[in-house]
């Protein structure tokens, strides 16, 4: 099969224009491409970098025609863009990842069913569409369980931990509310030693690249910090990479994928979730890898050769969530940060600060893991938190 490379000067489209879309657009511009960003939010950060901006609803039929007429390939910055729009675009230009992969991954039930049908390890789960089914699922899986909406949940939203069967009552009330999700996935609560993730880049011809395994800390369902390399032995790291690649290959995924895993206290690895796009836990690649996850997304979307994933040094990435961003906005705060050797600040240029909103991140880099971890720890303590 001859694959046609999209040459610099071409226009690549991205559906979604948050920070991930903006970092993709920056990489694409640097590599000589024009970028068409489509995000209904006019303030979405990627619009600032776009050559062509679309801020209409994704359902707007004349915009989809215009978008399709401009772009020569399209990618996504997050999985919850309408699969129907992706299917329509796919008939007109290469779509990376495909609408089929997006449809499977944007529904947590379809995703888990797919993975378990391929004998890939996941937490025991059940699909729930009513209060009665919730009780049955709890009886089968045993408390505690985690109940998640099948679609649209992110950063811990649409997610509940039920510690006892009695906790289900509150959730049943939520389920009955008008406009509430109709489909849920209930998973056994996994006692994990650590959370890991692996970035997998895979192209049309099935070639792939794997980034090092990283370790993630969450607070209230939101990523707090990522450390690379993960503090695991090489056997676990190899298994984590193997299972991540198997999952993306089974999907026949083309694009950048982040496979999130639980490393359980029993030593098992379970796939929690796969994102068909660059991921917050991969932001470190911007500062300490030979090629970043966003450049890989450009490469795979334009059918360029895949890049090297070499880690140039250890790093800890700390998210700036909601009001925390103010700590680096003052003269004193940003001067302190910029005086820290190896600290790299990324601000997303979002106008509104909201609780839980990712406003930026800092990557701490340096030659020694201990020093990098200590600098990140000190910074987090000053943010009023510590991982
Ligand atoms: P998710 O939206 O599925 O990525 O979940 C967000 C976070 O919630 C995960 O990173 C975990 O920290 C936690 N979590 C999700 N599912 C489970 C589970 N089955 N057992 C324990 N913790 C979970």
GROMACS .gro file of C-alpha atoms and ligand atoms in nm:
model
  410
    1UNK     CA    1   0.000   0.000   0.000
    2UNK     CA    2   0.141   0.340  -0.097
    3UNK     CA    3   0.059   0.602   0.159
    4UNK     CA    4   0.056   0.961   0.041
    5UNK     CA    5   0.234   1.204   0.269
    6UNK     CA    6   0.056   1.532   0.329
    7UNK     CA    7   0.315   1.797   0.247
    8UNK     CA    8   0.382   2.112   0.450
    9UNK     CA    9   0.149   2.385   0.329
   10UNK     CA   10  -0.154   2.154   0.354
   11UNK     CA   11  -0.441   2.225   0.594
   12UNK     CA   12  -0.503   1.981   0.878
   13UNK     CA   13  -0.829   1.995   1.068
   14UNK     CA   14  -0.879   1.940   1.438
   15UNK     CA   15  -1.218   1.887   1.601
   16UNK     CA   16  -1.206   2.044   1.946
   17UNK     CA   17  -0.995   2.345   2.037
   18UNK     CA   18  -0.903   2.315   2.405
   19UNK     CA   19  -0.543   2.302   2.527
   20UNK     CA   20  -0.483   1.970   2.352
   21UNK     CA   21  -0.604   2.116   2.024
   22UNK     CA   22  -0.389   2.426   2.081
   23UNK     CA   23  -0.075   2.220   2.146
   24UNK     CA   24  -0.151   2.012   1.837
   25UNK     CA   25  -0.201   2.330   1.632
   26UNK     CA   26   0.130   2.479   1.758
   27UNK     CA   27   0.317   2.164   1.657
   28UNK     CA   28   0.145   2.159   1.317
   29UNK     CA   29   0.222   2.527   1.251
   30UNK     CA   30   0.586   2.475   1.344
   31UNK     CA   31   0.600   2.186   1.098
   32UNK     CA   32   0.467   2.404   0.816
   33UNK     CA   33   0.098   2.310   0.812
   34UNK     CA   34  -0.208   2.530   0.829
   35UNK     CA   35  -0.466   2.433   1.087
   36UNK     CA   36  -0.845   2.450   1.075
   37UNK     CA   37  -0.983   2.442   1.429
   38UNK     CA   38  -1.349   2.363   1.489
   39UNK     CA   39  -1.473   2.427   1.840
   40UNK     CA   40  -1.813   2.579   1.919
   41UNK     CA   41  -1.654   2.775   2.206
   42UNK     CA   42  -1.519   3.096   2.054
   43UNK     CA   43  -1.279   3.132   2.351
   44UNK     CA   44  -1.129   2.785   2.305
   45UNK     CA   45  -0.747   2.826   2.318
   46UNK     CA   46  -0.674   2.665   1.979
   47UNK     CA   47  -0.866   2.938   1.792
   48UNK     CA   48  -0.576   3.174   1.878
   49UNK     CA   49  -0.337   2.956   1.676
   50UNK     CA   50  -0.571   2.847   1.397
   51UNK     CA   51  -0.537   2.954   1.035
   52UNK     CA   52  -0.910   2.883   0.989
   53UNK     CA   53  -1.153   2.898   1.283
   54UNK     CA   54  -1.498   2.742   1.300
   55UNK     CA   55  -1.699   2.824   1.611
   56UNK     CA   56  -2.043   2.702   1.503
   57UNK     CA   57  -2.216   2.399   1.655
   58UNK     CA   58  -2.084   2.064   1.530
   59UNK     CA   59  -2.433   2.004   1.388
   60UNK     CA   60  -2.406   2.304   1.151
   61UNK     CA   61  -2.435   2.158   0.801
   62UNK     CA   62  -2.289   2.447   0.605
   63UNK     CA   63  -1.984   2.459   0.838
   64UNK     CA   64  -1.917   2.091   0.784
   65UNK     CA   65  -1.918   2.148   0.406
   66UNK     CA   66  -1.679   2.444   0.443
   67UNK     CA   67  -1.455   2.254   0.684
   68UNK     CA   68  -1.440   1.952   0.455
   69UNK     CA   69  -1.356   2.175   0.158
   70UNK     CA   70  -1.058   2.325   0.342
   71UNK     CA   71  -0.894   2.032   0.522
   72UNK     CA   72  -0.683   1.756   0.372
   73UNK     CA   73  -0.684   1.539   0.687
   74UNK     CA   74  -0.858   1.563   1.022
   75UNK     CA   75  -0.786   1.463   1.379
   76UNK     CA   76  -0.957   1.517   1.714
   77UNK     CA   77  -0.849   1.668   2.042
   78UNK     CA   78  -1.095   1.464   2.243
   79UNK     CA   79  -1.310   1.158   2.196
   80UNK     CA   80  -1.652   1.313   2.254
   81UNK     CA   81  -1.686   1.487   1.920
   82UNK     CA   82  -1.993   1.361   1.731
   83UNK     CA   83  -1.905   1.026   1.569
   84UNK     CA   84  -2.157   1.100   1.295
   85UNK     CA   85  -1.962   1.412   1.192
   86UNK     CA   86  -1.640   1.208   1.191
   87UNK     CA   87  -1.804   0.942   0.973
   88UNK     CA   88  -1.915   1.209   0.728
   89UNK     CA   89  -1.569   1.372   0.719
   90UNK     CA   90  -1.400   1.035   0.680
   91UNK     CA   91  -1.566   0.994   0.340
   92UNK     CA   92  -1.395   1.313   0.230
   93UNK     CA   93  -1.051   1.307   0.389
   94UNK     CA   94  -0.832   1.085   0.609
   95UNK     CA   95  -0.964   1.086   0.966
   96UNK     CA   96  -0.716   0.993   1.240
   97UNK     CA   97  -0.842   0.820   1.453
   98UNK     CA   98  -1.127   0.664   1.255
   99UNK     CA   99  -1.493   0.718   1.343
  100UNK     CA  100  -1.518   0.345   1.422
  101UNK     CA  101  -1.245   0.370   1.686
  102UNK     CA  102  -1.403   0.689   1.824
  103UNK     CA  103  -1.747   0.523   1.851
  104UNK     CA  104  -1.600   0.230   2.045
  105UNK     CA  105  -1.398   0.446   2.281
  106UNK     CA  106  -1.649   0.724   2.345
  107UNK     CA  107  -1.882   0.477   2.512
  108UNK     CA  108  -1.734   0.326   2.827
  109UNK     CA  109  -1.951   0.015   2.796
  110UNK     CA  110  -1.857  -0.049   2.432
  111UNK     CA  111  -1.493   0.013   2.522
  112UNK     CA  112  -1.488  -0.234   2.812
  113UNK     CA  113  -1.685  -0.493   2.614
  114UNK     CA  114  -1.441  -0.462   2.327
  115UNK     CA  115  -1.137  -0.500   2.554
  116UNK     CA  116  -1.274  -0.798   2.743
  117UNK     CA  117  -1.382  -0.966   2.416
  118UNK     CA  118  -1.016  -0.948   2.315
  119UNK     CA  119  -0.902  -1.100   2.647
  120UNK     CA  120  -0.744  -0.772   2.749
  121UNK     CA  121  -0.747  -0.722   3.127
  122UNK     CA  122  -1.012  -0.486   3.271
  123UNK     CA  123  -1.189  -0.455   3.608
  124UNK     CA  124  -1.502  -0.673   3.639
  125UNK     CA  125  -1.794  -0.460   3.517
  126UNK     CA  126  -2.165  -0.459   3.443
  127UNK     CA  127  -2.388  -0.249   3.220
  128UNK     CA  128  -2.673  -0.076   3.401
  129UNK     CA  129  -2.985   0.085   3.254
  130UNK     CA  130  -3.217   0.093   3.557
  131UNK     CA  131  -3.222   0.097   3.937
  132UNK     CA  132  -3.295  -0.279   3.946
  133UNK     CA  133  -2.995  -0.353   3.730
  134UNK     CA  134  -2.782  -0.135   3.958
  135UNK     CA  135  -2.878  -0.349   4.259
  136UNK     CA  136  -2.802  -0.667   4.061
  137UNK     CA  137  -2.464  -0.530   3.951
  138UNK     CA  138  -2.371  -0.439   4.308
  139UNK     CA  139  -2.475  -0.785   4.429
  140UNK     CA  140  -2.264  -0.950   4.159
  141UNK     CA  141  -1.954  -0.731   4.180
  142UNK     CA  142  -1.957  -0.664   4.557
  143UNK     CA  143  -1.909  -0.319   4.716
  144UNK     CA  144  -1.728  -0.090   4.681
  145UNK     CA  145  -1.801  -0.022   4.315
  146UNK     CA  146  -1.750   0.275   4.085
  147UNK     CA  147  -2.050   0.379   3.878
  148UNK     CA  148  -1.982   0.591   3.567
  149UNK     CA  149  -2.206   0.735   3.297
  150UNK     CA  150  -2.148   0.540   2.975
  151UNK     CA  151  -2.078   0.855   2.776
  152UNK     CA  152  -1.952   1.210   2.821
  153UNK     CA  153  -1.791   1.175   3.165
  154UNK     CA  154  -1.443   1.314   3.216
  155UNK     CA  155  -1.217   1.435   3.497
  156UNK     CA  156  -1.426   1.244   3.752
  157UNK     CA  157  -1.755   1.399   3.633
  158UNK     CA  158  -2.046   1.158   3.598
  159UNK     CA  159  -1.878   0.918   3.839
  160UNK     CA  160  -1.978   0.786   4.184
  161UNK     CA  161  -1.819   0.548   4.433
  162UNK     CA  162  -2.073   0.330   4.612
  163UNK     CA  163  -1.923   0.197   4.932
  164UNK     CA  164  -2.230   0.006   5.052
  165UNK     CA  165  -2.546  -0.118   4.873
  166UNK     CA  166  -2.738   0.156   5.059
  167UNK     CA  167  -2.541   0.422   4.868
  168UNK     CA  168  -2.724   0.309   4.554
  169UNK     CA  169  -3.044   0.488   4.667
  170UNK     CA  170  -2.897   0.832   4.601
  171UNK     CA  171  -2.773   0.725   4.262
  172UNK     CA  172  -3.107   0.574   4.169
  173UNK     CA  173  -3.263   0.915   4.233
  174UNK     CA  174  -3.004   1.077   4.006
  175UNK     CA  175  -3.070   0.812   3.739
  176UNK     CA  176  -3.441   0.897   3.738
  177UNK     CA  177  -3.386   1.271   3.692
  178UNK     CA  178  -3.496   1.408   3.355
  179UNK     CA  179  -3.198   1.448   3.125
  180UNK     CA  180  -2.988   1.205   3.327
  181UNK     CA  181  -2.775   0.946   3.152
  182UNK     CA  182  -2.968   0.633   3.055
  183UNK     CA  183  -2.673   0.396   3.049
  184UNK     CA  184  -2.411   0.338   3.313
  185UNK     CA  185  -2.116   0.115   3.372
  186UNK     CA  186  -2.054  -0.024   3.717
  187UNK     CA  187  -1.702  -0.146   3.788
  188UNK     CA  188  -1.549  -0.321   4.082
  189UNK     CA  189  -1.349  -0.070   4.284
  190UNK     CA  190  -0.986  -0.157   4.221
  191UNK     CA  191  -0.737  -0.128   4.503
  192UNK     CA  192  -0.432  -0.017   4.315
  193UNK     CA  193  -0.073   0.041   4.415
  194UNK     CA  194  -0.040   0.302   4.144
  195UNK     CA  195  -0.195   0.435   3.827
  196UNK     CA  196   0.012   0.414   3.512
  197UNK     CA  197  -0.029   0.525   3.154
  198UNK     CA  198   0.137   0.456   2.822
  199UNK     CA  199   0.123   0.660   2.503
  200UNK     CA  200   0.100   0.449   2.189
  201UNK     CA  201   0.140   0.601   1.843
  202UNK     CA  202   0.027   0.383   1.556
  203UNK     CA  203   0.012   0.464   1.187
  204UNK     CA  204  -0.190   0.346   0.891
  205UNK     CA  205   0.065   0.077   0.807
  206UNK     CA  206   0.057  -0.066   1.163
  207UNK     CA  207   0.398   0.074   1.262
  208UNK     CA  208   0.403   0.196   1.619
  209UNK     CA  209   0.604   0.386   1.879
  210UNK     CA  210   0.570   0.356   2.256
  211UNK     CA  211   0.660   0.620   2.511
  212UNK     CA  212   0.793   0.530   2.856
  213UNK     CA  213   0.547   0.420   3.125
  214UNK     CA  214   0.445   0.710   3.349
  215UNK     CA  215   0.289   0.718   3.694
  216UNK     CA  216  -0.018   0.933   3.763
  217UNK     CA  217  -0.179   1.077   4.076
  218UNK     CA  218  -0.541   1.187   4.072
  219UNK     CA  219  -0.736   1.406   4.312
  220UNK     CA  220  -1.115   1.393   4.294
  221UNK     CA  221  -1.090   1.220   3.957
  222UNK     CA  222  -0.865   1.492   3.808
  223UNK     CA  223  -0.502   1.432   3.716
  224UNK     CA  224  -0.288   1.607   3.977
  225UNK     CA  225   0.061   1.507   3.867
  226UNK     CA  226   0.253   1.271   3.638
  227UNK     CA  227   0.600   1.134   3.700
  228UNK     CA  228   0.827   0.984   3.434
  229UNK     CA  229   0.975   0.729   3.447
  230UNK     CA  230   0.728   0.543   3.671
  231UNK     CA  231   0.877   0.389   3.984
  232UNK     CA  232   0.817   0.031   3.873
  233UNK     CA  233   1.049  -0.253   3.786
  234UNK     CA  234   1.134  -0.321   3.425
  235UNK     CA  235   0.917  -0.635   3.412
  236UNK     CA  236   0.600  -0.438   3.496
  237UNK     CA  237   0.700  -0.163   3.254
  238UNK     CA  238   0.738  -0.416   2.972
  239UNK     CA  239   0.401  -0.575   3.054
  240UNK     CA  240   0.232  -0.233   3.067
  241UNK     CA  241   0.372  -0.145   2.725
  242UNK     CA  242   0.280  -0.483   2.582
  243UNK     CA  243  -0.082  -0.473   2.697
  244UNK     CA  244  -0.118  -0.110   2.580
  245UNK     CA  245   0.010  -0.191   2.234
  246UNK     CA  246  -0.209  -0.502   2.214
  247UNK     CA  247  -0.515  -0.290   2.295
  248UNK     CA  248  -0.441  -0.024   2.031
  249UNK     CA  249  -0.352  -0.287   1.772
  250UNK     CA  250  -0.674  -0.480   1.848
  251UNK     CA  251  -0.867  -0.159   1.780
  252UNK     CA  252  -0.664  -0.114   1.461
  253UNK     CA  253  -0.618   0.235   1.598
  254UNK     CA  254  -0.439   0.494   1.388
  255UNK     CA  255  -0.332   0.800   1.582
  256UNK     CA  256  -0.199   0.882   1.928
  257UNK     CA  257  -0.356   0.680   2.210
  258UNK     CA  258  -0.317   0.695   2.585
  259UNK     CA  259  -0.379   0.371   2.770
  260UNK     CA  260  -0.449   0.425   3.140
  261UNK     CA  261  -0.379   0.128   3.365
  262UNK     CA  262  -0.419   0.025   3.727
  263UNK     CA  263  -0.125  -0.160   3.877
  264UNK     CA  264  -0.307  -0.348   4.149
  265UNK     CA  265  -0.172  -0.433   4.492
  266UNK     CA  266  -0.176  -0.797   4.371
  267UNK     CA  267   0.067  -0.710   4.092
  268UNK     CA  268  -0.189  -0.725   3.808
  269UNK     CA  269  -0.230  -0.468   3.534
  270UNK     CA  270  -0.584  -0.368   3.434
  271UNK     CA  271  -0.678  -0.125   3.159
  272UNK     CA  272  -0.893   0.154   3.300
  273UNK     CA  273  -0.948   0.359   2.990
  274UNK     CA  274  -0.811   0.437   2.645
  275UNK     CA  275  -0.811   0.790   2.505
  276UNK     CA  276  -0.778   0.812   2.123
  277UNK     CA  277  -0.572   1.133   2.138
  278UNK     CA  278  -0.280   1.297   2.317
  279UNK     CA  279  -0.333   1.301   2.691
  280UNK     CA  280  -0.266   1.522   2.990
  281UNK     CA  281  -0.032   1.254   3.129
  282UNK     CA  282   0.174   1.289   2.810
  283UNK     CA  283   0.241   1.663   2.838
  284UNK     CA  284   0.589   1.589   2.972
  285UNK     CA  285   0.681   1.478   2.616
  286UNK     CA  286   0.683   1.846   2.514
  287UNK     CA  287   0.980   1.916   2.740
  288UNK     CA  288   1.174   1.591   2.783
  289UNK     CA  289   1.121   1.373   2.475
  290UNK     CA  290   1.286   1.389   2.137
  291UNK     CA  291   0.941   1.416   1.973
  292UNK     CA  292   0.629   1.527   2.163
  293UNK     CA  293   0.291   1.353   2.160
  294UNK     CA  294   0.151   1.648   1.963
  295UNK     CA  295   0.417   1.629   1.695
  296UNK     CA  296   0.340   1.256   1.669
  297UNK     CA  297  -0.026   1.344   1.618
  298UNK     CA  298   0.075   1.574   1.332
  299UNK     CA  299   0.302   1.306   1.188
  300UNK     CA  300   0.041   1.032   1.203
  301UNK     CA  301  -0.234   1.259   1.068
  302UNK     CA  302  -0.016   1.368   0.775
  303UNK     CA  303   0.129   1.018   0.719
  304UNK     CA  304   0.482   1.137   0.794
  305UNK     CA  305   0.731   0.889   0.943
  306UNK     CA  306   0.671   0.837   1.314
  307UNK     CA  307   0.912   1.011   1.550
  308UNK     CA  308   1.155   0.895   1.813
  309UNK     CA  309   1.009   0.863   2.164
  310UNK     CA  310   1.337   0.881   2.356
  311UNK     CA  311   1.316   1.021   2.709
  312UNK     CA  312   1.587   1.284   2.753
  313UNK     CA  313   1.560   1.303   3.131
  314UNK     CA  314   1.321   1.251   3.424
  315UNK     CA  315   1.027   1.484   3.474
  316UNK     CA  316   0.728   1.555   3.694
  317UNK     CA  317   0.431   1.736   3.542
  318UNK     CA  318   0.199   1.924   3.780
  319UNK     CA  319  -0.140   2.051   3.663
  320UNK     CA  320  -0.261   2.400   3.750
  321UNK     CA  321  -0.627   2.346   3.829
  322UNK     CA  322  -0.882   2.625   3.877
  323UNK     CA  323  -0.764   2.898   4.113
  324UNK     CA  324  -0.419   2.736   4.145
  325UNK     CA  325  -0.319   2.917   3.828
  326UNK     CA  326  -0.315   3.244   4.020
  327UNK     CA  327  -0.003   3.120   4.200
  328UNK     CA  328   0.199   3.173   3.881
  329UNK     CA  329   0.018   3.480   3.751
  330UNK     CA  330   0.156   3.729   4.004
  331UNK     CA  331   0.498   3.889   3.954
  332UNK     CA  332   0.629   3.709   4.262
  333UNK     CA  333   0.473   3.374   4.172
  334UNK     CA  334   0.595   3.360   3.814
  335UNK     CA  335   0.935   3.495   3.911
  336UNK     CA  336   0.973   3.220   4.175
  337UNK     CA  337   0.879   2.957   3.924
  338UNK     CA  338   1.106   3.088   3.653
  339UNK     CA  339   1.394   3.098   3.904
  340UNK     CA  340   1.353   2.724   3.961
  341UNK     CA  341   1.605   2.544   3.740
  342UNK     CA  342   1.434   2.312   3.494
  343UNK     CA  343   1.077   2.432   3.560
  344UNK     CA  344   0.883   2.488   3.238
  345UNK     CA  345   0.552   2.676   3.252
  346UNK     CA  346   0.266   2.616   3.008
  347UNK     CA  347  -0.042   2.840   3.039
  348UNK     CA  348  -0.342   2.761   2.823
  349UNK     CA  349  -0.474   3.116   2.782
  350UNK     CA  350  -0.823   3.033   2.910
  351UNK     CA  351  -1.024   3.343   2.997
  352UNK     CA  352  -1.243   3.201   3.274
  353UNK     CA  353  -1.111   3.030   3.586
  354UNK     CA  354  -1.353   2.763   3.703
  355UNK     CA  355  -1.317   2.499   3.978
  356UNK     CA  356  -1.167   2.181   3.832
  357UNK     CA  357  -1.072   2.352   3.504
  358UNK     CA  358  -0.722   2.279   3.376
  359UNK     CA  359  -0.560   2.620   3.330
  360UNK     CA  360  -0.200   2.520   3.266
  361UNK     CA  361   0.077   2.291   3.385
  362UNK     CA  362   0.438   2.302   3.495
  363UNK     CA  363   0.695   2.041   3.395
  364UNK     CA  364   0.985   2.000   3.635
  365UNK     CA  365   1.290   1.866   3.456
  366UNK     CA  366   1.651   1.802   3.548
  367UNK     CA  367   1.927   1.545   3.546
  368UNK     CA  368   1.831   1.368   3.870
  369UNK     CA  369   1.496   1.211   3.957
  370UNK     CA  370   1.521   1.302   4.328
  371UNK     CA  371   1.584   1.671   4.257
  372UNK     CA  372   1.305   1.690   4.002
  373UNK     CA  373   1.062   1.520   4.244
  374UNK     CA  374   1.168   1.753   4.527
  375UNK     CA  375   1.113   2.065   4.316
  376UNK     CA  376   0.769   1.942   4.208
  377UNK     CA  377   0.679   1.848   4.565
  378UNK     CA  378   0.778   2.192   4.694
  379UNK     CA  379   0.570   2.357   4.424
  380UNK     CA  380   0.265   2.141   4.504
  381UNK     CA  381   0.292   2.213   4.876
  382UNK     CA  382   0.282   2.582   4.793
  383UNK     CA  383  -0.024   2.522   4.580
  384UNK     CA  384  -0.185   2.402   4.902
  385UNK     CA  385  -0.164   2.037   4.814
  386UNK     CA  386   0.082   1.752   4.800
  387UNK     CA  387   0.064   1.429   4.597
  388LIG     P1  388  -1.181   0.756   3.465
  388LIG     O1  389  -1.267   0.872   3.432
  388LIG     O2  390  -1.241   0.624   3.437
  388LIG     O3  391  -1.043   0.770   3.406
  388LIG     O4  392  -1.157   0.762   3.624
  388LIG     C1  393  -1.093   0.871   3.687
  388LIG     C2  394  -1.019   0.820   3.809
  388LIG     O5  395  -1.110   0.757   3.901
  388LIG     C3  396  -0.917   0.711   3.778
  388LIG     O6  397  -0.798   0.765   3.731
  388LIG     C4  398  -0.905   0.644   3.914
  388LIG     O7  399  -0.826   0.722   4.001
  388LIG     C5  400  -1.049   0.644   3.963
  388LIG     N1  401  -1.116   0.520   3.921
  388LIG     C6  402  -1.184   0.499   3.806
  388LIG     N2  403  -1.230   0.374   3.796
  388LIG     C7  404  -1.191   0.310   3.909
  388LIG     C8  405  -1.206   0.176   3.958
  388LIG     N3  406  -1.277   0.083   3.891
  388LIG     N4  407  -1.148   0.148   4.077
  388LIG     C9  408  -1.079   0.241   4.148
  388LIG     N5  409  -1.062   0.368   4.107
  388LIG    C10  410  -1.117   0.403   3.989
   0.00000   0.00000   0.00000
